[in-house]
Structures are given as C-alpha cells and as structure tokens.
Short mmCIF file of C-alpha atoms in Angstrom, two decimals:
data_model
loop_
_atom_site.label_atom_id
_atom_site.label_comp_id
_atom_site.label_asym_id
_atom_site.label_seq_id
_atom_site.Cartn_x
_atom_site.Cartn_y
_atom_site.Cartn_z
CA UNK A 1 12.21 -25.55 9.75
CA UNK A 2 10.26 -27.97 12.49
CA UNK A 3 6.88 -28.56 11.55
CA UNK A 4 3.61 -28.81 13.76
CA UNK A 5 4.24 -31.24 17.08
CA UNK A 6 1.42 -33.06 18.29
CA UNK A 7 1.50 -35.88 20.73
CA UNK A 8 0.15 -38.66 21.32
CA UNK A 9 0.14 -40.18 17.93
CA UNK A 10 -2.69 -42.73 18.97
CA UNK A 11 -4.88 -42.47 21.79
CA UNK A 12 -7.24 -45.54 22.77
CA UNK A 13 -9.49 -44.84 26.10
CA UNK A 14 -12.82 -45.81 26.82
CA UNK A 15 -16.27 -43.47 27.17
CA UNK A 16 -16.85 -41.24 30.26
CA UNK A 17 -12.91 -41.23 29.96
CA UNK A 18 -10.96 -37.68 29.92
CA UNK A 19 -7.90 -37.35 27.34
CA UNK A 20 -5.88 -34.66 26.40
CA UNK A 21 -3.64 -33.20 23.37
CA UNK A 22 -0.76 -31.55 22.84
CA UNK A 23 0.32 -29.39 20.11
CA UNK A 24 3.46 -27.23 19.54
CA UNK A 25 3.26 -24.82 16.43
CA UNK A 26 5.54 -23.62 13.89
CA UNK A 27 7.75 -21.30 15.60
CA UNK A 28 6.53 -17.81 15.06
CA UNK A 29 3.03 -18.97 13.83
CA UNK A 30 0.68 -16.24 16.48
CA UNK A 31 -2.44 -18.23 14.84
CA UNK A 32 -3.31 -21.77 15.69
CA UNK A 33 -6.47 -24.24 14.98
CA UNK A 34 -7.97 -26.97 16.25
CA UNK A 35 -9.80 -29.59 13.61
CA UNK A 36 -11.47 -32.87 14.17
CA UNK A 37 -11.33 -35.03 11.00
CA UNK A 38 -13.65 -37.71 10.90
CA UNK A 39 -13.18 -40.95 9.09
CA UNK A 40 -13.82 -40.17 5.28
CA UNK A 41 -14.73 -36.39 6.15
CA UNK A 42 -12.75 -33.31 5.87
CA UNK A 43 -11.07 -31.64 8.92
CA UNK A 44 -13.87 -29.33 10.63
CA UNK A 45 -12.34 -26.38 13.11
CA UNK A 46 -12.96 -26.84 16.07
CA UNK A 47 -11.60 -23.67 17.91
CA UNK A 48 -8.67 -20.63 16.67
CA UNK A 49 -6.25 -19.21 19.00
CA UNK A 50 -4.50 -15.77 18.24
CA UNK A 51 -1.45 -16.00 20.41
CA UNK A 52 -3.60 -16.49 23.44
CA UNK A 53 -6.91 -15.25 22.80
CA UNK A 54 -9.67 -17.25 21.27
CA UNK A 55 -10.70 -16.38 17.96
CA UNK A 56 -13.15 -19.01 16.82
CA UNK A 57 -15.03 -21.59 19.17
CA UNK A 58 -18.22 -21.36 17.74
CA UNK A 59 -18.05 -25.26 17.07
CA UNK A 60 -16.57 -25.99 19.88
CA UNK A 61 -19.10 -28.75 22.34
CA UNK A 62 -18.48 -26.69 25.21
CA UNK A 63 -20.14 -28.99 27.63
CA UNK A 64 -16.89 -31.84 27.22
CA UNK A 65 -14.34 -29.87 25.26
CA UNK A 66 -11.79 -27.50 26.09
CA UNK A 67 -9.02 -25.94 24.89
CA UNK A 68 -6.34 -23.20 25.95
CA UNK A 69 -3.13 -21.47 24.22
CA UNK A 70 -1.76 -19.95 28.03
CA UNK A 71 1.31 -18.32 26.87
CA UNK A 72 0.52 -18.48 23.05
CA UNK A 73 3.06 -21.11 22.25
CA UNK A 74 2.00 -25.22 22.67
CA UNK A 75 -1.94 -25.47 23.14
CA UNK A 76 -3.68 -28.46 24.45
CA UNK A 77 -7.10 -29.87 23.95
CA UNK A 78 -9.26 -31.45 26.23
CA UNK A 79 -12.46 -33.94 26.18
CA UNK A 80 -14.01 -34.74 29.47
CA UNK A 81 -15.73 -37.16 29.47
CA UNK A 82 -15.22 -39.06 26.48
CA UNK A 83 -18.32 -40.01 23.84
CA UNK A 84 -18.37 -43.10 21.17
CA UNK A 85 -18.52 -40.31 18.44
CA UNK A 86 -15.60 -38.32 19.45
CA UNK A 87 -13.56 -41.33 17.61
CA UNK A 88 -11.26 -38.85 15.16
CA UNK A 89 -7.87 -37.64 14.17
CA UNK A 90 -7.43 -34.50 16.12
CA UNK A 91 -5.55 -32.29 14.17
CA UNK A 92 -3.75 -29.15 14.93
CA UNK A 93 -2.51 -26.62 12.47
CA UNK A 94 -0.64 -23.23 12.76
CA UNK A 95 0.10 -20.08 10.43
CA UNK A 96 1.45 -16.70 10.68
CA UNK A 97 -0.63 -13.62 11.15
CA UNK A 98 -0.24 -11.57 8.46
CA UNK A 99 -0.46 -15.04 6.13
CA UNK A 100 -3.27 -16.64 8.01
CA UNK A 101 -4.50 -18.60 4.81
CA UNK A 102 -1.60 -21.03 4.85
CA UNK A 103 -1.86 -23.14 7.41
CA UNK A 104 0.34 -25.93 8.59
CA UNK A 105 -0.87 -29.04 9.61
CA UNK A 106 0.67 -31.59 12.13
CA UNK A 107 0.56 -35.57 11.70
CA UNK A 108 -2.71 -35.59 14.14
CA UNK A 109 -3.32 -37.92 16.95
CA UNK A 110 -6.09 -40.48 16.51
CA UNK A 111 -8.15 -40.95 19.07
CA UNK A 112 -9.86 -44.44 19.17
CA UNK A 113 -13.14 -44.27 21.80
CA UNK A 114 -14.35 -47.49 22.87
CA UNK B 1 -17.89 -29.58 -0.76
CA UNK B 2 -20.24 -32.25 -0.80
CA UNK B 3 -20.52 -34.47 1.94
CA UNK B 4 -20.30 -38.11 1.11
CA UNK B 5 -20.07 -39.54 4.69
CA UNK B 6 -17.83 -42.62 5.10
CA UNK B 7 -17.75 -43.32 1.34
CA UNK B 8 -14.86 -40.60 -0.43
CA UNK B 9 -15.39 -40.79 -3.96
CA UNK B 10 -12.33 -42.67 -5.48
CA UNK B 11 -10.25 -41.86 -8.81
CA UNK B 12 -7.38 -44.53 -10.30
CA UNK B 13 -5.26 -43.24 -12.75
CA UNK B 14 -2.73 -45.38 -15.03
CA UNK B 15 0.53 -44.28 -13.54
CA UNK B 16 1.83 -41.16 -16.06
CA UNK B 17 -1.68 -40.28 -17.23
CA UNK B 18 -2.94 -37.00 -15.96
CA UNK B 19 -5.57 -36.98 -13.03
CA UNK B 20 -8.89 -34.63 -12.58
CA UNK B 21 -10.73 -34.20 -8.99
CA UNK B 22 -13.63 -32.31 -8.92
CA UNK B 23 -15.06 -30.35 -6.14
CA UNK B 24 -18.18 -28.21 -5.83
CA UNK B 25 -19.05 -25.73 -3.09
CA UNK B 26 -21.89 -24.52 -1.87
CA UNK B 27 -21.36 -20.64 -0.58
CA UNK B 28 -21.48 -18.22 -3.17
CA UNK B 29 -19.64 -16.06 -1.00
CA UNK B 30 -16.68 -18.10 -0.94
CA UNK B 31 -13.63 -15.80 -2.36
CA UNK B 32 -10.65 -18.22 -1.79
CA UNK B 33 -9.84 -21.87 -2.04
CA UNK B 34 -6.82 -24.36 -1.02
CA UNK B 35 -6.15 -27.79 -2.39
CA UNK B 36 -4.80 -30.23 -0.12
CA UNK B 37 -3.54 -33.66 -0.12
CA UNK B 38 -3.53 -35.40 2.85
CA UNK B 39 -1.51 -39.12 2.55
CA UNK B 40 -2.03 -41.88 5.13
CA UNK B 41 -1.60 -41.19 9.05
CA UNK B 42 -0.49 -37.91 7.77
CA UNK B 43 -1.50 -34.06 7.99
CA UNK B 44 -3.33 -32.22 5.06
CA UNK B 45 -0.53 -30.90 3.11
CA UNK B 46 -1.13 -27.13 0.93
CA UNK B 47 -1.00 -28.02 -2.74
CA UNK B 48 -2.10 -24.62 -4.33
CA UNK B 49 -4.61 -22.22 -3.71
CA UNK B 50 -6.60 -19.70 -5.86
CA UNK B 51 -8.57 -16.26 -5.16
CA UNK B 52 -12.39 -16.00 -7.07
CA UNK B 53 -10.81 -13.00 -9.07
CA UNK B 54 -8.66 -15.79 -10.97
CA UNK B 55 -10.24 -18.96 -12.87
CA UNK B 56 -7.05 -20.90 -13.04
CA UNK B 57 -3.64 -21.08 -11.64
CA UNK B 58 -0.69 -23.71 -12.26
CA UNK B 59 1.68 -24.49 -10.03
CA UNK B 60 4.54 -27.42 -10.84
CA UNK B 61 2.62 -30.44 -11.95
CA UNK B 62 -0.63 -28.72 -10.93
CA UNK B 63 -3.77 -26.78 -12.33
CA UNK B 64 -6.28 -25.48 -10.39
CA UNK B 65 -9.54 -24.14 -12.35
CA UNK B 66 -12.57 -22.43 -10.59
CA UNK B 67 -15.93 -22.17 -11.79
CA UNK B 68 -17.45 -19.50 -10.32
CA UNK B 69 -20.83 -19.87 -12.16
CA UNK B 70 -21.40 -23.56 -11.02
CA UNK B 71 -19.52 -23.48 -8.37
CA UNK B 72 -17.10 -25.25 -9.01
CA UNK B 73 -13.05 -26.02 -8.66
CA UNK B 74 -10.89 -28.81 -10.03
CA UNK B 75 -7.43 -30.39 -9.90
CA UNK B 76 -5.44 -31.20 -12.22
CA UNK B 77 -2.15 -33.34 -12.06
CA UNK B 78 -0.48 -33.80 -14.95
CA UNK B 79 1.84 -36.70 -15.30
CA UNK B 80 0.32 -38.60 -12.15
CA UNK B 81 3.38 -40.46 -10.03
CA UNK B 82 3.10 -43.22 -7.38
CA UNK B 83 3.24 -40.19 -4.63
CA UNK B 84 0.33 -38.89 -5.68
CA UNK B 85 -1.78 -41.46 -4.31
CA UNK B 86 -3.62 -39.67 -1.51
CA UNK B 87 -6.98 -38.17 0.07
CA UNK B 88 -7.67 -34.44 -1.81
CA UNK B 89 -9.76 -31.87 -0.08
CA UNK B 90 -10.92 -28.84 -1.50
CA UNK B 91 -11.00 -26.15 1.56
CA UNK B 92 -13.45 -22.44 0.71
CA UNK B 93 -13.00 -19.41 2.63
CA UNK B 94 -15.88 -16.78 2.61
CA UNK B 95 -14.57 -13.43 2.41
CA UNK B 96 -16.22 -12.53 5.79
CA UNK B 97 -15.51 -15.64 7.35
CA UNK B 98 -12.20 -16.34 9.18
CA UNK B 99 -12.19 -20.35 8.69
CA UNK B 100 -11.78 -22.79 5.82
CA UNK B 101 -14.91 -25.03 5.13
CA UNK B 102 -13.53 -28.58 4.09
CA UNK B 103 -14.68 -30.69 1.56
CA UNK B 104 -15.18 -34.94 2.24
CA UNK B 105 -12.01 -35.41 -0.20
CA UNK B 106 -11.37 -37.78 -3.13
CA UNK B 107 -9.16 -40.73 -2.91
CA UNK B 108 -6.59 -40.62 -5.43
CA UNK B 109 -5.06 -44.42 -5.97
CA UNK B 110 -1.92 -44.26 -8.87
CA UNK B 111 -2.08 -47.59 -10.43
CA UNK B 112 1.62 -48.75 -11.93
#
C-alpha cells in the first residue's frame, strides 16, 4: 500500500514570497491534516479536511495561509506571503473515517524562509 | 507534553539495554494517547497507542504505561537496536476534542 505523497521535499524562498504544497493521501483515507513541525517541537495541526469539508482550522493564520481538499483526494497548502517564522517541515497526514486515530504521516516538505 | 523549545531532551542507551522516555501531559481530559517515532527527514511513524481505561499495553518490543494520577505516560523499549535511534513524541487526545496535542519529543541516540 502507497503511503502519504507530499511534494516538494525542500522548499527554499525568500519572505513576502508565496509557496505552495502538495499532498496525496492514502487511498481511501476521507480524513486528512495539515501539521507544521517546528525545529525541536512536535507537529501542531494546522487545519482537517473530511473528504472536502473543513473540519478543524481553528489554528490556521488565516491572514497568509490557505488550504483546500476540492475533490477530497490530493490537498494543497498555501502561504502568501511568506514570514521568517514560517521556517518548518510541513507535514501532511491521512486516516480513515471510521479509524480517525491512526493517522499516516508523509515524509514532509521543509520549507527553509530566508 | 512539555515544551522544551529548540532543546529535545536526549536519552543514550548502550546498544541491547532497554530504553525509558517519559512524557507528561497537561489535560486531564485527555482519554487517548499515541507514541510516535519520527527518524531523520522522515514522517512521525505510530508506535502504539493506549486508551485512559488501560494503564499499560505491550506491543512487540514495546510498553506503554500511563499514569493517570500524575499525568503521566512512558515508553519502554526493551532490547534497544541501532533503529531505534530517533525523535519520540507522545501525542493526547481529549475525549471531546477531535485533534492530537503533540509533545516536543525526546531524542533517542543507540550507542553500539
């Protein structure tokens, strides 16, 4: 069974900049999440998708991040513009709906803001 | 978990000894946990998990033990290998809460 897909692996742009992420879940997986991980920190969610719908974007910065889920498949995340702080692995992670407690991480793409 | 900033606590273990990572939480609410390991450049990675009903499970290799009184949940790998070495986070779920809550981690170095 595939795993989580996200692209780019690394990502180096500089502030005011926009960049974007792509994720493709497990196939099947109707629940998908969206984590920052700061260096030396634990992953913190940034926003949950059911298929389509959002779930969770309560710690979302709305005013430079977005995110959508269009036909509930791939998802891609969004920061425009760019901030010094936003320097993190972006991680995304998928699991089933009736199982939504495991939850599948990807390799991340770290995102270098200079 | 407790927040450490950019310093994880560190544990190095002889290479066949048997390794202990601690983790405390903070919401008494908190009715399920997941231990992950997360290695280098790579995602976290489910080890085992355990609901507040329990106060230990075992999985291969693995213990987990949860303290409800202190709050607080531990490790344990028995037999520590080279492929151990990794990051551990401790993740909390409240019951009415639909997100994990992630500790900082513990770096885990296997010394041969």
């Amino acid at each position: 069974e595939a795993g989580v897909a996200q692209s780019p692996r690394y990502k180096i742009i500089e502030k005011r900049q926009s960049v974007a992420f792509w994720c493709n879940p497990i196939s099947g997986h109707a629940t998908l999440y969206w984590y920052q991980q700061i260096l030396g920190q634990g992953p913190k969610l940034l926003i949950q998708f059911q298929n389509n719908g959002v779930v969770d974007d309560s710690q979302l910065p709305k005013d430079r991040f977005s995110a959508e889920r269009l036909k509930g498949v791939d998802s891609t995340l969004k920061i425009q513009p760019a901030k010094l702080e936003d320097s993190a692995v972006y991680l995304c992670a998928s699991s089933l709906l009736r199982n939504q407690e495991t939850q599948y991480f990807g390799p991340g793409t770290r995102l270098l803001v200079l | 978990g407790e927040s450490v900033g950019l310093h994880l606590p560190t544990l190095s273990v002889q290479e066949g000894d048997n390794s202990i990572i601690n983790c405390a939480y903070s919401n008494s609410a908190s009715d399920y946990f997941i231990w992950y390991k997360q290695e280098s450049g790579k995602g976290p990675q489910f080890i085992i998990d355990i609901r507040s009903n329990m106060d230990k499970r075992q999985g291969q290799r693995v213990t987990v033990l949860l303290n409800k009184t202190v709050k607080h949940l531990s490790l344990q790998i028995a037999a520590t290998q080279p492929g151990d070495s990794a990051v551990y986070f401790c993740a909390e779920r409240a019951g009415s809460a639909r997100q994990l809550t992630f500790g900082s981690g513990t770096q885990l170095t296997v010394l041969p």
